[in-house]
Short mmCIF file of C-alpha atoms and ligand atoms in Angstrom, two decimals:
data_model
loop_
_atom_site.label_atom_id
_atom_site.label_comp_id
_atom_site.label_asym_id
_atom_site.label_seq_id
_atom_site.Cartn_x
_atom_site.Cartn_y
_atom_site.Cartn_z
CA MET A 1 20.99 42.65 -25.21
CA THR A 2 20.57 41.64 -21.55
CA LEU A 3 19.47 38.24 -20.21
CA LEU A 4 15.87 39.36 -19.67
CA ASP A 5 15.59 41.89 -22.51
CA THR A 6 11.86 42.39 -23.12
CA ALA A 7 12.40 42.06 -26.87
CA LEU A 8 13.15 38.35 -26.29
CA TRP A 9 9.93 37.42 -24.50
CA SER A 10 7.40 40.22 -25.03
CA GLY A 11 4.02 38.65 -25.95
CA ARG A 12 5.55 35.16 -26.02
CA ILE A 13 5.68 31.85 -24.22
CA SER A 14 8.55 29.39 -24.61
CA THR A 15 7.84 25.91 -25.97
CA GLY A 16 11.13 25.05 -27.62
CA SER A 17 11.30 28.55 -29.05
CA TRP A 18 9.75 31.89 -28.03
CA GLN A 19 6.40 32.31 -29.74
CA PRO A 20 2.90 33.68 -29.08
CA GLY A 21 0.64 31.49 -26.93
CA HIS A 22 -2.97 30.69 -27.73
CA GLY A 23 -4.05 32.45 -24.51
CA GLY A 24 -2.99 35.85 -25.93
CA ALA A 25 -0.88 38.11 -23.74
CA TYR A 26 -1.29 39.99 -20.48
CA ASP A 27 0.33 42.90 -18.68
CA VAL A 28 3.17 42.38 -16.24
CA VAL A 29 2.35 44.84 -13.45
CA ALA A 30 4.40 46.30 -10.57
CA PRO A 31 2.25 45.83 -7.44
CA ALA A 32 3.78 48.91 -5.77
CA THR A 33 2.84 51.41 -8.47
CA GLY A 34 0.50 49.69 -10.92
CA GLU A 35 3.08 50.45 -13.62
CA VAL A 36 2.95 48.11 -16.61
CA LEU A 37 6.43 46.57 -16.89
CA GLY A 38 5.79 44.55 -20.04
CA SER A 39 3.48 42.09 -21.69
CA ILE A 40 3.97 38.35 -21.47
CA GLY A 41 2.46 35.70 -23.66
CA SER A 42 -0.19 33.48 -22.15
CA ALA A 43 -0.54 29.77 -22.81
CA ASP A 44 -3.85 27.94 -22.95
CA ALA A 45 -4.64 24.26 -22.40
CA SER A 46 -3.85 23.38 -26.03
CA ASP A 47 -0.37 24.89 -25.65
CA ALA A 48 0.12 22.86 -22.48
CA TYR A 49 -0.88 19.58 -24.12
CA ALA A 50 1.35 20.24 -27.15
CA ALA A 51 4.22 21.22 -24.86
CA SER A 52 3.81 18.02 -22.89
CA ALA A 53 4.06 15.82 -26.02
CA ARG A 54 7.11 17.79 -27.17
CA ALA A 55 8.67 17.48 -23.70
CA ALA A 56 8.29 13.69 -23.72
CA GLU A 57 10.19 13.57 -27.00
CA ALA A 58 12.95 15.93 -25.84
CA GLN A 59 13.27 14.12 -22.50
CA ARG A 60 14.51 10.90 -24.09
CA GLY A 61 17.52 12.63 -25.63
CA TRP A 62 18.22 14.57 -22.44
CA ALA A 63 18.10 11.50 -20.21
CA ALA A 64 20.45 9.68 -22.60
CA LYS A 65 23.14 12.36 -22.28
CA ALA A 66 26.23 11.54 -20.25
CA PRO A 67 25.82 12.51 -16.59
CA GLU A 68 28.69 14.95 -17.00
CA GLU A 69 26.84 16.78 -19.78
CA ARG A 70 23.76 17.23 -17.62
CA ALA A 71 25.91 18.27 -14.65
CA ALA A 72 27.69 20.86 -16.80
CA VAL A 73 24.40 22.49 -17.85
CA LEU A 74 23.35 22.77 -14.20
CA ARG A 75 26.73 24.24 -13.19
CA ARG A 76 26.55 26.81 -15.99
CA ALA A 77 22.99 27.69 -14.91
CA GLY A 78 24.24 28.35 -11.36
CA LEU A 79 26.99 30.61 -12.69
CA LEU A 80 24.48 32.47 -14.89
CA PHE A 81 22.21 33.12 -11.90
CA GLU A 82 25.23 34.68 -10.18
CA GLU A 83 26.36 36.61 -13.23
CA HIS A 84 22.90 38.07 -13.93
CA ALA A 85 21.82 38.36 -10.30
CA GLU A 86 21.39 42.12 -10.37
CA GLU A 87 19.13 42.13 -13.41
CA ILE A 88 17.00 39.25 -12.07
CA GLN A 89 16.79 40.93 -8.67
CA GLY A 90 15.50 44.09 -10.37
CA TRP A 91 12.55 42.09 -11.67
CA ILE A 92 11.95 40.38 -8.31
CA ILE A 93 11.86 43.81 -6.66
CA ARG A 94 9.48 45.38 -9.18
CA GLU A 95 7.30 42.47 -10.26
CA ALA A 96 6.94 40.73 -6.86
CA GLY A 97 7.20 43.85 -4.62
CA SER A 98 10.24 42.49 -2.78
CA ILE A 99 12.80 44.43 -0.77
CA PRO A 100 16.34 44.13 -2.25
CA PRO A 101 17.78 41.77 0.42
CA LYS A 102 14.93 39.31 -0.21
CA ALA A 103 15.54 39.55 -3.96
CA GLY A 104 19.25 38.93 -3.28
CA LEU A 105 18.40 35.86 -1.23
CA GLU A 106 16.32 34.50 -4.10
CA THR A 107 19.07 34.74 -6.72
CA HIS A 108 21.64 33.40 -4.24
CA ILE A 109 19.51 30.34 -3.45
CA ALA A 110 18.62 29.90 -7.15
CA ALA A 111 22.33 29.59 -7.94
CA ASN A 112 22.82 27.16 -5.04
CA GLU A 113 19.88 25.01 -6.17
CA CYS A 114 21.60 24.65 -9.56
CA PHE A 115 25.04 23.94 -8.06
CA ASP A 116 23.62 21.38 -5.62
CA SER A 117 21.59 19.75 -8.40
CA SER A 118 24.67 19.55 -10.62
CA ALA A 119 25.94 16.84 -8.23
CA LEU A 120 22.87 14.64 -8.70
CA PRO A 121 23.83 13.08 -12.06
CA HIS A 122 27.05 11.72 -10.55
CA LEU A 123 25.52 10.18 -7.43
CA ALA A 124 24.89 6.44 -7.21
CA GLN A 125 21.62 5.89 -9.05
CA GLY A 126 20.50 2.83 -7.13
CA GLU A 127 21.59 -0.24 -5.24
CA VAL A 128 22.95 -3.71 -5.88
CA LEU A 129 20.53 -6.10 -4.19
CA PRO A 130 21.16 -9.59 -2.83
CA SER A 131 19.11 -12.19 -4.73
CA ASP A 132 18.02 -15.70 -3.79
CA GLU A 133 18.41 -16.68 -7.41
CA ALA A 134 21.56 -17.13 -9.50
CA ARG A 135 21.43 -13.63 -10.94
CA TRP A 136 22.43 -10.07 -10.45
CA SER A 137 19.75 -7.82 -9.02
CA PHE A 138 19.69 -4.03 -9.07
CA ALA A 139 17.34 -1.24 -8.00
CA ARG A 140 18.15 1.53 -10.43
CA ARG A 141 16.85 5.07 -10.54
CA LYS A 142 15.35 6.39 -13.75
CA PRO A 143 13.88 9.81 -14.51
CA ILE A 144 10.11 10.07 -14.15
CA GLY A 145 9.81 11.57 -17.64
CA VAL A 146 7.88 14.85 -17.82
CA VAL A 147 7.54 16.80 -14.57
CA SER A 148 5.22 19.80 -14.19
CA VAL A 149 6.34 22.52 -11.81
CA ILE A 150 3.59 24.91 -10.65
CA ALA A 151 4.83 27.82 -8.54
CA PRO A 152 3.30 30.65 -6.46
CA PHE A 153 4.02 34.40 -6.46
CA ASN A 154 5.63 35.00 -3.09
CA PHE A 155 9.19 33.61 -3.31
CA PRO A 156 8.66 32.99 -6.99
CA LEU A 157 12.19 32.23 -8.12
CA ILE A 158 13.20 29.92 -5.26
CA LEU A 159 9.91 28.04 -5.24
CA ALA A 160 10.18 27.32 -8.96
CA ILE A 161 13.92 26.60 -9.29
CA ARG A 162 13.99 24.31 -6.22
CA ALA A 163 11.98 21.81 -8.30
CA VAL A 164 13.11 22.72 -11.83
CA ALA A 165 16.84 22.22 -11.15
CA PRO A 166 16.72 18.74 -9.52
CA ALA A 167 14.08 17.57 -12.00
CA LEU A 168 16.34 18.50 -14.93
CA ALA A 169 19.48 17.16 -13.28
CA THR A 170 17.89 13.73 -12.85
CA GLY A 171 17.05 13.56 -16.57
CA ASN A 172 13.45 14.77 -16.65
CA ALA A 173 11.87 17.34 -18.95
CA VAL A 174 9.99 20.14 -17.19
CA LEU A 175 6.86 22.14 -17.90
CA LEU A 176 7.11 25.32 -15.82
CA LYS A 177 3.85 27.12 -14.93
CA PRO A 178 4.70 30.18 -12.82
CA ASP A 179 2.11 32.33 -11.08
CA PRO A 180 0.77 34.80 -13.67
CA ARG A 181 1.74 37.71 -11.37
CA THR A 182 5.44 36.73 -11.34
CA ALA A 183 5.96 35.11 -14.73
CA VAL A 184 9.06 37.16 -15.59
CA CYS A 185 11.14 36.82 -12.41
CA ALA A 186 10.19 33.17 -11.90
CA GLY A 187 9.52 32.06 -15.46
CA VAL A 188 11.40 34.05 -18.08
CA SER A 189 14.50 34.25 -15.84
CA ILE A 190 14.71 30.46 -15.41
CA MET A 191 13.96 29.82 -19.09
CA ARG A 192 16.61 32.28 -20.24
CA VAL A 193 19.25 30.98 -17.81
CA PHE A 194 18.82 27.41 -19.05
CA GLU A 195 18.79 28.51 -22.69
CA GLU A 196 22.12 30.27 -22.16
CA ALA A 197 23.41 27.28 -20.18
CA GLY A 198 22.94 25.04 -23.22
CA LEU A 199 19.88 23.00 -22.24
CA PRO A 200 18.49 21.39 -25.43
CA ALA A 201 15.31 22.98 -26.79
CA GLY A 202 12.06 21.48 -25.50
CA VAL A 203 13.52 19.99 -22.31
CA LEU A 204 12.28 23.00 -20.33
CA GLN A 205 9.19 24.90 -21.51
CA LEU A 206 7.56 27.98 -20.03
CA LEU A 207 3.77 28.16 -19.94
CA PRO A 208 2.59 31.38 -18.27
CA GLY A 209 -1.11 31.45 -17.45
CA GLY A 210 -3.65 30.87 -14.71
CA ALA A 211 -5.31 27.88 -13.05
CA ASP A 212 -6.61 26.55 -16.41
CA VAL A 213 -3.03 26.15 -17.67
CA GLY A 214 -2.11 24.68 -14.28
CA SER A 215 -4.86 22.06 -14.65
CA ALA A 216 -3.68 21.19 -18.16
CA VAL A 217 -0.08 20.59 -17.06
CA VAL A 218 -1.45 18.25 -14.39
CA ASP A 219 -3.64 16.10 -16.61
CA ALA A 220 -1.54 16.12 -19.82
CA PRO A 221 -0.99 12.40 -20.45
CA GLU A 222 2.82 12.46 -20.69
CA VAL A 223 3.20 14.21 -17.32
CA GLY A 224 4.24 11.71 -14.66
CA MET A 225 4.69 13.98 -11.68
CA VAL A 226 3.53 17.37 -10.44
CA ALA A 227 5.65 19.46 -8.08
CA PHE A 228 3.17 22.02 -6.78
CA THR A 229 3.74 24.86 -4.34
CA GLY A 230 0.76 27.01 -3.47
CA SER A 231 -2.48 27.15 -1.52
CA THR A 232 -4.01 24.16 0.24
CA GLY A 233 -7.22 24.58 -1.80
CA ALA A 234 -5.48 24.33 -5.17
CA GLY A 235 -3.19 21.59 -3.82
CA ARG A 236 -6.17 19.45 -2.84
CA LYS A 237 -7.62 19.72 -6.36
CA ILE A 238 -4.29 18.77 -7.92
CA GLY A 239 -3.88 15.90 -5.47
CA GLU A 240 -7.36 14.62 -6.38
CA THR A 241 -6.61 14.74 -10.11
CA CYS A 242 -3.24 13.05 -9.62
CA GLY A 243 -4.87 10.36 -7.48
CA ARG A 244 -7.40 9.64 -10.21
CA LEU A 245 -4.73 9.59 -12.92
CA LEU A 246 -2.24 7.69 -10.72
CA LYS A 247 0.44 10.35 -11.00
CA ARG A 248 2.83 11.43 -8.33
CA ALA A 249 1.91 14.72 -6.62
CA HIS A 250 4.38 16.55 -4.43
CA LEU A 251 2.32 19.17 -2.64
CA GLU A 252 3.91 22.03 -0.67
CA LEU A 253 0.97 24.01 0.71
CA GLY A 254 -0.11 26.62 3.23
CA GLY A 255 0.94 27.25 6.81
CA ASN A 256 -0.06 29.01 10.02
CA ASN A 257 3.18 28.76 11.89
CA ALA A 258 3.61 29.13 15.63
CA MET A 259 6.50 30.63 17.54
CA ILE A 260 6.70 29.69 21.22
CA VAL A 261 8.48 32.25 23.41
CA LEU A 262 9.71 30.79 26.69
CA PRO A 263 10.21 32.47 30.09
CA GLY A 264 13.60 34.11 30.60
CA VAL A 265 13.99 34.89 26.90
CA ASP A 266 15.98 37.92 25.76
CA VAL A 267 12.89 39.94 24.86
CA ALA A 268 14.61 42.43 22.55
CA LYS A 269 16.08 39.61 20.47
CA ALA A 270 12.82 37.66 20.55
CA ALA A 271 10.88 40.69 19.31
CA SER A 272 13.36 41.17 16.47
CA ALA A 273 12.96 37.51 15.46
CA ALA A 274 9.21 37.93 15.73
CA ALA A 275 9.16 41.03 13.52
CA PHE A 276 11.20 39.26 10.86
CA GLY A 277 9.09 36.09 11.08
CA SER A 278 5.79 37.93 10.72
CA TRP A 279 6.63 40.83 8.43
CA MET A 280 9.37 39.68 6.08
CA HIS A 281 7.97 40.03 2.56
CA GLN A 282 4.79 41.47 4.08
CA GLY A 283 3.96 38.12 5.69
CA GLN A 284 3.44 36.54 2.28
CA ILE A 285 5.49 33.42 3.05
CA CYS A 286 4.17 29.92 3.76
CA MET A 287 6.52 29.86 6.78
CA THR A 288 5.48 33.29 8.12
CA THR A 289 5.09 33.40 11.91
CA GLY A 290 1.30 33.55 12.15
CA ARG A 291 0.84 32.72 15.84
CA HIS A 292 3.00 34.07 18.66
CA ILE A 293 2.60 31.93 21.81
CA VAL A 294 4.29 33.89 24.58
CA HIS A 295 4.86 33.03 28.23
CA GLU A 296 2.89 35.25 30.60
CA SER A 297 6.07 36.37 32.41
CA VAL A 298 7.40 38.15 29.29
CA TYR A 299 4.13 38.79 27.43
CA ASP A 300 3.67 42.53 28.19
CA GLU A 301 7.30 43.36 27.45
CA TYR A 302 7.22 41.28 24.23
CA VAL A 303 4.03 42.91 22.92
CA ALA A 304 5.38 46.38 23.73
CA ALA A 305 8.64 45.67 21.87
CA LEU A 306 6.77 44.26 18.86
CA VAL A 307 4.39 47.24 18.76
CA GLU A 308 7.35 49.63 18.89
CA LYS A 309 8.89 47.86 15.89
CA ALA A 310 5.60 47.83 14.00
CA ASN A 311 5.21 51.57 14.45
CA ALA A 312 8.77 52.27 13.35
CA LEU A 313 9.19 50.10 10.26
CA PRO A 314 8.97 51.94 6.93
CA VAL A 315 6.53 50.61 4.30
CA GLY A 316 6.71 51.67 0.65
CA ASP A 317 7.91 50.95 -2.86
CA PRO A 318 11.12 48.89 -2.55
CA ALA A 319 12.13 49.89 -6.07
CA SER A 320 12.45 53.57 -5.14
CA GLU A 321 12.76 53.80 -1.33
CA GLN A 322 14.64 52.04 1.46
CA VAL A 323 11.81 50.21 3.19
CA ALA A 324 11.34 47.13 5.36
CA LEU A 325 8.00 46.17 3.86
CA GLY A 326 6.86 46.50 0.26
CA PRO A 327 3.36 46.18 -1.18
CA LEU A 328 1.04 43.19 -1.00
CA ILE A 329 0.88 41.40 -4.32
CA ASP A 330 -2.52 42.75 -5.43
CA ASP A 331 -5.79 44.36 -4.36
CA GLY A 332 -7.45 41.00 -3.67
CA GLN A 333 -4.76 40.04 -1.14
CA THR A 334 -4.99 43.52 0.45
CA ARG A 335 -8.78 43.23 0.85
CA HIS A 336 -8.36 39.74 2.32
CA CYS A 337 -5.93 41.04 4.96
CA ALA A 338 -8.07 44.07 5.81
CA GLU A 339 -11.13 41.84 6.17
CA ILE A 340 -9.38 39.46 8.58
CA VAL A 341 -8.15 42.37 10.71
CA ALA A 342 -11.67 43.89 10.77
CA ASP A 343 -13.20 40.53 11.70
CA ALA A 344 -10.58 40.07 14.42
CA ARG A 345 -11.51 43.44 15.91
CA SER A 346 -15.25 42.68 15.74
CA ALA A 347 -14.62 39.40 17.54
CA GLY A 348 -13.12 41.36 20.46
CA ALA A 349 -9.39 41.43 19.66
CA THR A 350 -7.22 44.51 20.17
CA ILE A 351 -5.31 45.90 17.19
CA ALA A 352 -2.23 46.93 19.15
CA ALA A 353 -0.40 48.31 16.09
CA GLY A 354 -1.05 48.80 12.39
CA GLY A 355 -4.19 47.28 10.92
CA THR A 356 -4.40 50.02 8.29
CA HIS A 357 -3.28 50.23 4.70
CA GLU A 358 -2.77 52.81 1.97
CA GLY A 359 -3.47 51.08 -1.28
CA ARG A 360 -1.49 47.84 -1.23
CA PHE A 361 0.88 49.10 1.48
CA PHE A 362 -0.26 47.36 4.64
CA ARG A 363 1.20 48.53 7.97
CA PRO A 364 2.87 45.85 10.10
CA THR A 365 0.15 44.78 12.48
CA VAL A 366 0.06 43.36 16.02
CA ILE A 367 -3.12 41.78 17.36
CA THR A 368 -3.69 40.81 21.01
CA ASP A 369 -6.59 39.69 23.23
CA LEU A 370 -7.77 37.04 20.81
CA ASP A 371 -9.10 33.58 21.37
CA ARG A 372 -8.20 30.61 19.22
CA ASP A 373 -11.40 30.80 17.13
CA ASN A 374 -10.54 34.30 15.98
CA ARG A 375 -9.90 34.26 12.21
CA ALA A 376 -6.61 36.11 12.69
CA TRP A 377 -5.40 33.20 14.82
CA ALA A 378 -7.07 30.28 13.10
CA GLU A 379 -6.44 31.09 9.42
CA GLU A 380 -3.40 31.63 7.23
CA ILE A 381 -3.53 35.39 6.52
CA PHE A 382 -0.64 35.83 4.06
CA GLY A 383 -0.18 39.42 5.21
CA PRO A 384 1.97 41.33 7.75
CA VAL A 385 -0.08 40.43 10.82
CA ALA A 386 1.33 39.18 14.15
CA PRO A 387 -1.33 37.74 16.47
CA VAL A 388 -0.02 37.22 20.02
CA MET A 389 -1.43 34.93 22.73
CA LYS A 390 -0.29 34.23 26.29
CA PHE A 391 0.46 30.84 27.89
CA SER A 392 1.21 29.69 31.46
CA THR A 393 2.42 26.08 31.25
CA VAL A 394 4.53 24.16 28.73
CA ASP A 395 1.65 21.75 28.14
CA GLU A 396 -0.55 24.66 27.20
CA ALA A 397 2.05 26.05 24.76
CA VAL A 398 2.50 22.68 23.05
CA GLU A 399 -1.25 22.14 22.81
CA LEU A 400 -1.77 25.63 21.36
CA ALA A 401 1.03 25.20 18.81
CA ASN A 402 -0.26 21.80 17.65
CA ASP A 403 -3.91 22.90 17.58
CA CYS A 404 -3.76 23.91 13.93
CA ASP A 405 -4.77 22.47 10.57
CA PHE A 406 -1.29 23.15 9.21
CA GLY A 407 2.10 21.66 10.11
CA LEU A 408 4.85 23.47 8.24
CA SER A 409 7.21 25.32 10.59
CA ILE A 410 7.44 26.07 14.33
CA GLY A 411 10.01 28.21 16.16
CA VAL A 412 10.86 27.99 19.85
CA LEU A 413 12.78 30.85 21.48
CA GLY A 414 14.51 30.59 24.83
CA ASN A 415 16.26 28.06 27.04
CA VAL A 416 17.54 25.25 24.80
CA SER A 417 16.93 22.33 27.16
CA ASP A 418 13.29 23.35 27.63
CA ALA A 419 12.98 23.98 23.88
CA MET A 420 14.35 20.49 23.10
CA VAL A 421 11.71 18.83 25.27
CA ILE A 422 9.02 20.93 23.56
CA ALA A 423 10.39 20.24 20.06
CA ASP A 424 9.94 16.50 20.56
CA ARG A 425 6.21 17.07 21.08
CA LEU A 426 5.55 19.27 18.02
CA ASP A 427 3.78 18.08 14.88
CA SER A 428 5.52 20.06 12.17
CA GLY A 429 7.63 19.49 9.06
CA LYS A 430 10.29 21.85 10.45
CA VAL A 431 11.21 22.97 13.96
CA HIS A 432 13.70 25.79 14.57
CA ILE A 433 15.08 26.34 18.06
CA ASN A 434 16.11 29.93 18.78
CA GLU A 435 14.98 30.98 15.34
CA GLN A 436 11.76 32.34 13.93
CA THR A 437 9.81 30.20 11.49
CA VAL A 438 11.08 31.40 8.08
CA SER A 439 14.14 29.47 6.92
CA ASP A 440 15.19 27.58 3.83
CA GLU A 441 18.44 26.21 2.42
CA SER A 442 18.95 24.33 -0.83
CA GLN A 443 20.52 21.35 0.99
CA ALA A 444 17.81 21.01 3.65
CA PRO A 445 14.70 18.82 3.21
CA PHE A 446 11.58 21.01 3.13
CA GLY A 447 7.98 19.92 3.56
CA GLY A 448 4.96 20.03 5.83
CA THR A 449 2.51 17.78 7.67
CA LYS A 450 -1.32 17.96 7.93
CA SER A 451 -2.80 20.55 5.51
CA SER A 452 0.67 21.92 4.71
CA GLY A 453 1.34 19.10 2.28
CA ASN A 454 1.27 15.40 1.64
CA GLY A 455 4.45 14.68 3.54
CA THR A 456 6.76 14.83 0.56
CA ARG A 457 10.06 16.60 0.80
CA ILE A 458 12.17 18.71 -1.50
CA GLY A 459 15.77 19.87 -0.94
CA GLY A 460 19.05 18.07 -0.37
CA ALA A 461 20.64 15.42 -2.58
CA THR A 462 19.05 12.33 -1.02
CA THR A 463 15.61 13.89 -0.92
CA ASN A 464 15.74 15.29 -4.43
CA LEU A 465 17.04 12.07 -5.95
CA GLU A 466 14.13 10.24 -4.39
CA ALA A 467 11.62 12.93 -5.32
CA PHE A 468 12.42 13.16 -9.03
CA THR A 469 13.17 9.55 -10.00
CA GLU A 470 11.37 6.22 -10.24
CA ILE A 471 12.97 2.94 -9.21
CA GLN A 472 13.25 0.10 -11.68
CA TRP A 473 14.11 -3.44 -10.54
CA LEU A 474 16.59 -4.91 -13.00
CA THR A 475 17.83 -8.50 -12.95
CA VAL A 476 20.39 -10.26 -15.17
CA ARG A 477 21.13 -13.99 -15.52
CA PRO A 478 24.05 -15.51 -17.39
CA GLU A 479 21.58 -17.59 -19.41
CA ILE A 480 17.84 -18.29 -19.58
CA ALA A 481 16.70 -20.06 -16.43
CA ASP A 482 15.00 -23.49 -16.33
CA TYR A 483 11.24 -23.13 -15.72
CA PRO A 484 8.75 -25.88 -14.68
CA PHE A 485 6.71 -25.52 -17.90
P1 NAD B 501 -2.46 29.46 -5.44
O1 NAD B 501 -2.66 28.05 -5.04
O2 NAD B 501 -3.65 30.27 -5.74
O3 NAD B 501 -1.51 29.55 -6.72
C1 NAD B 501 -0.27 28.88 -6.80
C2 NAD B 501 -0.04 28.42 -8.22
O4 NAD B 501 -1.01 27.43 -8.56
C3 NAD B 501 -0.20 29.51 -9.28
O5 NAD B 501 0.74 29.29 -10.29
C4 NAD B 501 -1.62 29.30 -9.78
O6 NAD B 501 -1.82 29.81 -11.07
C5 NAD B 501 -1.71 27.79 -9.75
N1 NAD B 501 -3.06 27.24 -9.59
C6 NAD B 501 -4.10 27.75 -8.88
N2 NAD B 501 -5.15 26.91 -8.93
C7 NAD B 501 -4.77 25.84 -9.66
C8 NAD B 501 -5.41 24.62 -10.06
N3 NAD B 501 -6.66 24.35 -9.71
N4 NAD B 501 -4.71 23.74 -10.81
C9 NAD B 501 -3.43 23.99 -11.15
N5 NAD B 501 -2.78 25.13 -10.82
C10 NAD B 501 -3.43 26.04 -10.07
O7 NAD B 501 -1.57 30.09 -4.29
P2 NAD B 501 -1.47 31.61 -3.83
O8 NAD B 501 -2.61 31.88 -2.94
O9 NAD B 501 -1.21 32.53 -4.93
O10 NAD B 501 -0.10 31.47 -2.99
C11 NAD B 501 -0.07 31.50 -1.67
C12 NAD B 501 -0.25 30.13 -1.04
O11 NAD B 501 0.87 29.30 -1.35
C13 NAD B 501 -0.28 30.19 0.47
O12 NAD B 501 -1.25 29.32 0.98
C14 NAD B 501 1.11 29.75 0.86
O13 NAD B 501 1.21 29.23 2.18
C15 NAD B 501 1.39 28.72 -0.16
N6 NAD B 501 2.85 28.50 -0.27
C16 NAD B 501 3.37 27.31 0.18
C17 NAD B 501 4.75 27.10 0.15
C18 NAD B 501 5.36 25.81 0.65
O14 NAD B 501 6.51 25.51 0.29
N7 NAD B 501 4.68 25.02 1.47
C19 NAD B 501 5.58 28.11 -0.34
C20 NAD B 501 5.01 29.31 -0.75
C21 NAD B 501 3.64 29.48 -0.73
#
């Protein structure tokens, strides 16, 4: 039996053991072919509420374990992600429509998230504070309790494990609600890894399902924090609920990321960075390069190089062919992309390459001659579309880059001293000089400004410790103090 053997999870959810959910079951479908890969159990709200109560119970025992025991589970989980990487990657390729290198990146980072998190239990869990009284005074970190992790479909494994691993390491229980379209590669895989790693039953539970299950894991009374990655619309709703219920909400949301290309740039290298930034995983990444802001002196050459790449890159089923781009996740996302491209054209833009699709296979697309109100420029597309605009002065480039509802990632390509001056003026959670906009490492703090999130961060020991714990003020006196009455 393999780690992800369908016999283990077919028709089931995992709430301490694998069993049918009250939401029934649904097909796991390969977006490239429509092939049914299996059937996964679906939770409903009642499953989520019961899971939450069970998690609160299990969490107490888990938090009471010696730090070394928790660390050991996380280390074993990291090793299991490495050991079973090929099998998990197979699911990421088929279920999420990913090319193999992207699937490899996901399992590699998943292992690193576990290894990095295995250090958290042994870090100092607070501070000794000076006190004006005759007492000892401490700020000590405690787990939040039950944490809900809600993840999207695009980098499904990384975006789930980056919250699951530090939440567990710091002594929390976790309710995991993956996107229904990627519940095996980002749900079953994590559940099975932690089962094999020796995590006690009930500390991590898997609740596949849609937005209704997502809502239930937000408002279940035992849940103290929600780590959400997904669209700005859904994030706002979750933030509103958490505000009303006074729960912590860590919201990692959409993006429409700019890349500024400076005069004197190596155009061939810039175009390669641009192609990767806009078309990696079919542009379905929150950090995708969605706006290319290119100096007029290199604009024509840059567009020509990007168009040449667009016309040459192979698109197809990554499970059976060597391709650069796989399918979009579903028909809805394909229609959305096609509509934005059609609207862009009607508004006067030029489709310099691509713009067409066969089924869910969308050609890499380059759009020029647009103004900033054009939907293709103003909105997050979540498809393989590279809109390009020209600038003359640095002020203009900075203004264009910042003129956006989102603030997740910005790249600046070219002369480093000019790029440094520009970087200081950018409103963005991440800035990458001489890189495109898509980048993530388990040890780096990740988060966005404006509509890309509520300013929280995930990633790196300091950040994660802060994100997944509460602080308790603890004082101790040698004996009861004298009080005035
Ligand atoms: P989505 O918001 O529709 O879904 C994401 C997850 O939230 C899914 O599991 C979904 O079932 C759940 N969900 C949806 N509505 C919910 C609700 N009302 N309550 C609780 N849960 C709910 O996102 P999507 O459109 O499938 O994913 C793409 C979006 O995610 C893009 O906007 C992208 O930029 C964003 N994203 C952000 C990051 C980041 O780190 N900032 C990373 C990846 C994707």
